[in-house]
mmCIF file of C-alpha atoms in Angstrom:
data_model
loop_
_atom_site.group_PDB
_atom_site.id
_atom_site.type_symbol
_atom_site.label_atom_id
_atom_site.label_comp_id
_atom_site.label_asym_id
_atom_site.label_seq_id
_atom_site.Cartn_x
_atom_site.Cartn_y
_atom_site.Cartn_z
ATOM 1 C CA MET A 1 28.907 24.459 31.440
ATOM 2 C CA ASN A 2 26.709 21.359 31.445
ATOM 3 C CA TYR A 3 23.113 21.245 32.628
ATOM 4 C CA LEU A 4 20.972 18.139 33.019
ATOM 5 C CA TYR A 5 17.472 18.896 31.760
ATOM 6 C CA THR A 6 14.846 16.545 33.186
ATOM 7 C CA THR A 7 11.429 16.272 31.546
ATOM 8 C CA GLY A 8 8.115 15.794 33.307
ATOM 9 C CA GLN A 9 8.420 12.096 32.453
ATOM 10 C CA GLY A 10 11.721 11.890 34.327
ATOM 11 C CA LYS A 11 14.019 11.591 31.291
ATOM 12 C CA SER A 12 17.253 13.594 31.550
ATOM 13 C CA TYR A 13 19.362 15.091 28.766
ATOM 14 C CA PRO A 14 22.743 16.865 28.947
ATOM 15 C CA ILE A 15 22.668 20.439 27.669
ATOM 16 C CA GLU A 16 25.716 22.602 27.012
ATOM 17 C CA ILE A 17 25.055 26.158 28.175
ATOM 18 C CA GLY A 18 27.227 29.175 27.535
ATOM 19 C CA TYR A 19 26.872 32.928 27.839
ATOM 20 C CA LYS A 20 28.703 36.182 27.254
ATOM 21 C CA PHE A 21 28.194 39.735 28.394
ATOM 22 C CA LEU A 22 28.251 42.055 25.400
ATOM 23 C CA LYS A 23 27.659 45.658 24.585
ATOM 24 C CA SER A 24 24.260 45.602 22.914
ATOM 25 C CA GLN A 25 25.626 47.472 19.902
ATOM 26 C CA ASP A 26 28.000 44.547 19.224
ATOM 27 C CA ILE A 27 25.096 42.200 18.522
ATOM 28 C CA ILE A 28 24.551 41.798 14.793
ATOM 29 C CA PHE A 29 21.141 42.750 13.456
ATOM 30 C CA ASP A 30 19.408 43.606 10.206
ATOM 31 C CA TYR A 31 15.726 44.211 10.838
ATOM 32 C CA LYS A 32 14.548 44.195 7.237
ATOM 33 C CA ARG A 33 16.464 41.098 6.130
ATOM 34 C CA ILE A 34 15.928 38.957 9.235
ATOM 35 C CA THR A 35 12.227 39.718 9.690
ATOM 36 C CA SER A 36 11.629 39.060 5.982
ATOM 37 C CA LEU A 37 12.617 35.445 6.700
ATOM 38 C CA CYS A 38 9.663 35.260 9.106
ATOM 39 C CA ARG A 39 7.117 35.923 6.365
ATOM 40 C CA SER A 40 6.810 32.253 5.428
ATOM 41 C CA CYS A 41 5.867 31.342 9.021
ATOM 42 C CA GLY A 42 2.212 31.049 10.004
ATOM 43 C CA ASN A 43 2.824 33.259 13.032
ATOM 44 C CA PHE A 44 3.941 36.254 10.964
ATOM 45 C CA ASN A 45 1.539 39.180 11.430
ATOM 46 C CA LYS A 46 -0.543 36.953 13.727
ATOM 47 C CA GLY A 47 1.439 35.984 16.822
ATOM 48 C CA GLY A 48 1.776 38.590 19.562
ATOM 49 C CA GLY A 49 5.517 38.001 19.838
ATOM 50 C CA CYS A 50 6.247 38.022 16.118
ATOM 51 C CA PRO A 51 6.890 40.695 13.484
ATOM 52 C CA PRO A 52 5.549 43.173 12.685
ATOM 53 C CA LEU A 53 4.234 43.423 16.268
ATOM 54 C CA ALA A 54 7.746 42.942 17.692
ATOM 55 C CA PRO A 55 9.915 46.040 18.223
ATOM 56 C CA ASN A 56 12.929 46.892 16.104
ATOM 57 C CA PHE A 57 16.166 45.829 17.825
ATOM 58 C CA LYS A 58 17.571 49.284 17.122
ATOM 59 C CA ASP A 59 14.949 50.738 19.453
ATOM 60 C CA VAL A 60 15.725 48.144 22.132
ATOM 61 C CA ILE A 61 19.420 48.981 22.272
ATOM 62 C CA ASN A 62 18.743 52.709 22.264
ATOM 63 C CA GLU A 63 17.409 52.133 25.768
ATOM 64 C CA MET A 64 19.484 49.136 26.883
ATOM 65 C CA GLN A 65 23.233 49.260 26.195
ATOM 66 C CA GLU A 66 24.308 46.157 28.147
ATOM 67 C CA SER A 67 23.388 42.548 27.429
ATOM 68 C CA ILE A 68 23.916 38.882 28.104
ATOM 69 C CA ILE A 69 23.492 36.373 25.280
ATOM 70 C CA ILE A 70 22.830 32.808 26.437
ATOM 71 C CA TYR A 71 22.902 29.727 24.226
ATOM 72 C CA ALA A 72 21.900 26.124 24.863
ATOM 73 C CA LYS A 73 23.093 23.169 22.789
ATOM 74 C CA LEU A 74 21.686 19.634 22.657
ATOM 75 C CA GLU A 75 23.636 17.032 20.704
ATOM 76 C CA SER A 76 21.587 14.786 18.433
ATOM 77 C CA LYS A 77 23.181 11.619 19.783
ATOM 78 C CA PHE A 78 21.101 12.118 22.931
ATOM 79 C CA LYS A 79 17.773 11.877 21.114
ATOM 80 C CA SER A 80 15.527 9.117 22.404
ATOM 81 C CA GLN A 81 15.661 5.859 20.481
ATOM 82 C CA LYS A 82 12.057 6.367 19.423
ATOM 83 C CA VAL A 83 12.983 9.674 17.780
ATOM 84 C CA LYS A 84 16.108 8.226 16.165
ATOM 85 C CA ASP A 85 13.993 5.499 14.555
ATOM 86 C CA ASN A 86 11.456 7.974 13.165
ATOM 87 C CA ASN A 87 11.629 8.977 9.484
ATOM 88 C CA ASN A 88 9.809 12.283 9.936
ATOM 89 C CA TYR A 89 12.339 15.126 10.046
ATOM 90 C CA TYR A 90 9.931 17.323 12.021
ATOM 91 C CA ILE A 91 9.897 14.814 14.890
ATOM 92 C CA HIS A 92 13.700 15.039 15.071
ATOM 93 C CA TYR A 93 13.596 18.826 14.972
ATOM 94 C CA ARG A 94 10.833 19.212 17.556
ATOM 95 C CA PHE A 95 12.448 16.850 20.054
ATOM 96 C CA GLN A 96 15.454 19.128 20.467
ATOM 97 C CA ASP A 97 13.515 22.336 19.868
ATOM 98 C CA VAL A 98 11.037 21.726 22.703
ATOM 99 C CA ILE A 99 13.725 20.913 25.261
ATOM 100 C CA LEU A 100 15.945 23.874 24.383
ATOM 101 C CA SER A 101 13.061 26.334 24.035
ATOM 102 C CA ASN A 102 11.539 25.384 27.381
ATOM 103 C CA LEU A 103 14.884 25.576 29.159
ATOM 104 C CA LEU A 104 15.862 28.963 27.742
ATOM 105 C CA THR A 105 12.400 30.466 28.172
ATOM 106 C CA ASN A 106 12.233 29.522 31.842
ATOM 107 C CA LEU A 107 15.809 30.639 32.471
ATOM 108 C CA GLY A 108 15.145 33.954 30.746
ATOM 109 C CA TYR A 109 12.060 34.590 32.859
ATOM 110 C CA LYS A 110 14.002 33.655 35.996
ATOM 111 C CA ILE A 111 16.775 36.174 35.322
ATOM 112 C CA ARG A 112 14.409 38.901 34.141
ATOM 113 C CA ASP A 113 12.113 38.566 37.146
ATOM 114 C CA SER A 114 15.065 38.789 39.538
ATOM 115 C CA HIS A 115 15.869 42.358 38.489
ATOM 116 C CA GLU A 116 14.220 45.580 37.390
ATOM 117 C CA ASN A 117 14.376 47.217 33.972
ATOM 118 C CA ILE A 118 15.477 44.186 31.961
ATOM 119 C CA VAL A 119 14.227 43.372 28.466
ATOM 120 C CA PHE A 120 14.062 39.636 27.741
ATOM 121 C CA LEU A 121 14.239 38.573 24.080
ATOM 122 C CA ASN A 122 13.404 34.909 23.768
ATOM 123 C CA ASN A 123 13.702 32.241 21.062
ATOM 124 C CA GLY A 124 10.835 31.309 18.749
ATOM 125 C CA PHE A 125 7.235 32.431 19.114
ATOM 126 C CA CYS A 126 5.818 33.839 22.342
ATOM 127 C CA MET A 127 4.920 31.168 24.912
ATOM 128 C CA GLY A 128 3.600 33.531 27.571
ATOM 129 C CA CYS A 129 0.039 32.171 27.521
ATOM 130 C CA ASN A 130 -1.224 28.659 28.094
ATOM 131 C CA SER A 131 -4.229 29.441 25.910
ATOM 132 C CA ARG A 132 -4.368 30.594 22.301
ATOM 133 C CA CYS A 133 -2.809 33.994 21.619
ATOM 134 C CA ASN A 134 -5.319 36.860 21.611
ATOM 135 C CA PHE A 135 -3.736 38.356 18.507
ATOM 136 C CA LYS A 136 -4.293 35.107 16.613
ATOM 137 C CA GLN A 137 -7.971 35.413 17.506
ATOM 138 C CA GLY A 138 -8.178 38.855 15.937
ATOM 139 C CA LYS A 139 -7.957 40.827 19.178
ATOM 140 C CA ASP A 140 -5.651 43.823 19.484
ATOM 141 C CA TYR A 141 -4.308 43.307 23.007
ATOM 142 C CA CYS A 142 -2.173 40.807 24.905
ATOM 143 C CA ALA A 143 -3.976 38.775 27.571
ATOM 144 C CA ASN A 144 -0.791 38.269 29.595
ATOM 145 C CA PRO A 145 1.561 41.217 28.944
ATOM 146 C CA GLU A 146 3.871 40.408 31.866
ATOM 147 C CA ARG A 147 4.711 37.068 30.243
ATOM 148 C CA ARG A 148 4.763 38.275 26.651
ATOM 149 C CA THR A 149 8.107 37.835 24.914
ATOM 150 C CA TYR A 150 9.577 38.639 21.526
ATOM 151 C CA SER A 151 12.278 36.492 20.002
ATOM 152 C CA LEU A 152 15.696 37.842 19.109
ATOM 153 C CA GLU A 153 14.939 37.146 15.453
ATOM 154 C CA SER A 154 11.586 38.932 15.536
ATOM 155 C CA THR A 155 13.389 42.172 16.409
ATOM 156 C CA GLY A 156 15.892 41.715 13.583
ATOM 157 C CA VAL A 157 18.816 40.099 15.415
ATOM 158 C CA ASP A 158 20.970 37.884 13.206
ATOM 159 C CA VAL A 159 21.348 35.036 15.697
ATOM 160 C CA GLU A 160 23.341 32.887 13.287
ATOM 161 C CA LYS A 161 26.025 35.536 12.719
ATOM 162 C CA THR A 162 26.035 36.623 16.371
ATOM 163 C CA LEU A 163 26.711 33.065 17.545
ATOM 164 C CA GLU A 164 29.416 32.628 14.919
ATOM 165 C CA ASP A 165 31.205 35.863 15.777
ATOM 166 C CA HIS A 166 30.966 35.756 19.569
ATOM 167 C CA PHE A 167 30.844 32.018 20.369
ATOM 168 C CA SER A 168 32.398 30.358 17.279
ATOM 169 C CA ILE A 169 29.210 28.298 16.930
ATOM 170 C CA THR A 170 27.893 27.316 13.511
ATOM 171 C CA LEU A 171 24.173 26.606 13.455
ATOM 172 C CA GLU A 172 22.870 23.477 11.765
ATOM 173 C CA TRP A 173 19.449 23.484 10.100
ATOM 174 C CA TYR A 174 17.036 20.583 9.704
ATOM 175 C CA ASN A 175 15.382 19.690 6.405
ATOM 176 C CA ARG A 176 13.598 16.629 5.033
ATOM 177 C CA GLU A 177 16.801 14.971 3.840
ATOM 178 C CA ASN A 178 19.419 15.676 6.511
ATOM 179 C CA TYR A 179 17.688 14.808 9.806
ATOM 180 C CA ASP A 180 20.034 11.868 10.420
ATOM 181 C CA ASP A 181 23.111 14.019 9.799
ATOM 182 C CA ILE A 182 22.406 16.976 12.102
ATOM 183 C CA LYS A 183 24.940 16.804 14.934
ATOM 184 C CA TYR A 184 23.300 19.268 17.308
ATOM 185 C CA MET A 185 20.748 22.026 17.755
ATOM 186 C CA VAL A 186 21.559 25.394 19.325
ATOM 187 C CA LYS A 187 19.107 28.077 20.426
ATOM 188 C CA ALA A 188 19.767 31.442 22.067
ATOM 189 C CA ILE A 189 18.147 34.203 24.109
ATOM 190 C CA GLY A 190 19.223 37.665 25.203
ATOM 191 C CA LEU A 191 18.596 39.959 28.161
ATOM 192 C CA PHE A 192 19.188 43.698 27.892
ATOM 193 C CA TYR A 193 19.680 46.378 30.530
ATOM 194 C CA ASN A 194 21.483 49.637 31.255
ATOM 195 C CA ASP A 195 23.451 49.028 34.436
ATOM 196 C CA ASN A 196 26.688 47.105 33.786
ATOM 197 C CA VAL A 197 26.823 46.288 37.507
ATOM 198 C CA LEU A 198 24.234 43.643 36.660
ATOM 199 C CA ASN A 199 26.862 41.730 34.688
ATOM 200 C CA GLU A 200 28.579 40.572 37.862
ATOM 201 C CA VAL A 201 25.294 39.955 39.674
ATOM 202 C CA ILE A 202 23.876 37.799 36.873
ATOM 203 C CA ASP A 203 27.177 35.958 36.535
ATOM 204 C CA ASN A 204 27.278 35.160 40.258
ATOM 205 C CA ASP A 205 23.654 33.996 40.291
ATOM 206 C CA PHE A 206 23.670 32.070 37.020
ATOM 207 C CA ILE A 207 24.082 28.559 38.430
ATOM 208 C CA SER A 208 21.599 29.190 41.229
ATOM 209 C CA HIS A 209 19.065 30.324 38.616
ATOM 210 C CA LEU A 210 19.592 27.082 36.700
ATOM 211 C CA ASN A 211 19.365 24.990 39.847
ATOM 212 C CA SER A 212 16.041 26.614 40.749
ATOM 213 C CA LEU A 213 14.313 25.632 37.498
ATOM 214 C CA LYS A 214 11.542 23.041 37.485
ATOM 215 C CA SER A 215 13.553 20.992 34.969
ATOM 216 C CA THR A 216 16.441 20.613 37.446
ATOM 217 C CA LYS A 217 16.487 17.212 39.092
ATOM 218 C CA TYR A 218 20.267 17.092 39.457
ATOM 219 C CA GLN A 219 21.711 20.243 41.029
ATOM 220 C CA ILE A 220 24.824 21.554 39.280
ATOM 221 C CA GLY A 221 27.821 20.798 41.478
ATOM 222 C CA SER A 222 26.188 17.969 43.421
ATOM 223 C CA ARG A 223 27.678 14.489 43.617
ATOM 224 C CA ILE A 224 24.733 12.861 41.846
ATOM 225 C CA TYR A 225 24.968 15.487 39.083
ATOM 226 C CA GLU A 226 28.615 14.564 38.471
ATOM 227 C CA GLU A 227 27.775 10.864 38.478
ATOM 228 C CA LYS A 228 24.953 11.347 35.998
ATOM 229 C CA LEU A 229 27.174 13.380 33.674
ATOM 230 C CA LYS A 230 29.737 10.573 33.665
ATOM 231 C CA GLU A 231 27.037 8.188 32.441
ATOM 232 C CA PHE A 232 26.359 10.401 29.426
ATOM 233 C CA ARG A 233 30.076 10.719 28.663
ATOM 234 C CA LYS A 234 30.624 6.956 28.400
#
């Protein structure tokens, strides 16, 4: 499925979106190994959505046996010319990261808020507050618990292996030398619940959820959407 993400500045980018309904136990996780990779990040033991404050995925799936994993992919050839001309690898990384993170975060909230008893595991650090995280200020409570999210990785999910096994997607990783060679970036989120009846409901509503996002200028299925996609495929 293709989605046209439009920024606040009116620039649009084609995003490949895919999803699968899985039994939660089929998602690959290793809490100790995966969360140990977070230790080099400045948000570790500080951010409210990061380990060790995040729950163990084992405890999540004890309560929620059904899931949907959603990925979004942005090809590097669609970077702006300004980004392509930049020699700072972080600029290349952040361009794709911001678009994919914003899209998946808003989509995850949209699906979660449409149903009861759903756990939403996001990508990256928690973006539930517009202000600085309370935990980073030394406080021991979340200022906005209804918007607080944990990432899949923070709970121990091996996103790389899960995407390989269930979607045949190989992740590519930016570093200081390879930023011109990265072909795409992929990020993923998951939603977890008990009632497998929700699988059909979420599936039926998926496109309408996407079309209702603030980043949707071109409604999926519309004539102008198809015309815009053709422009990107040239």
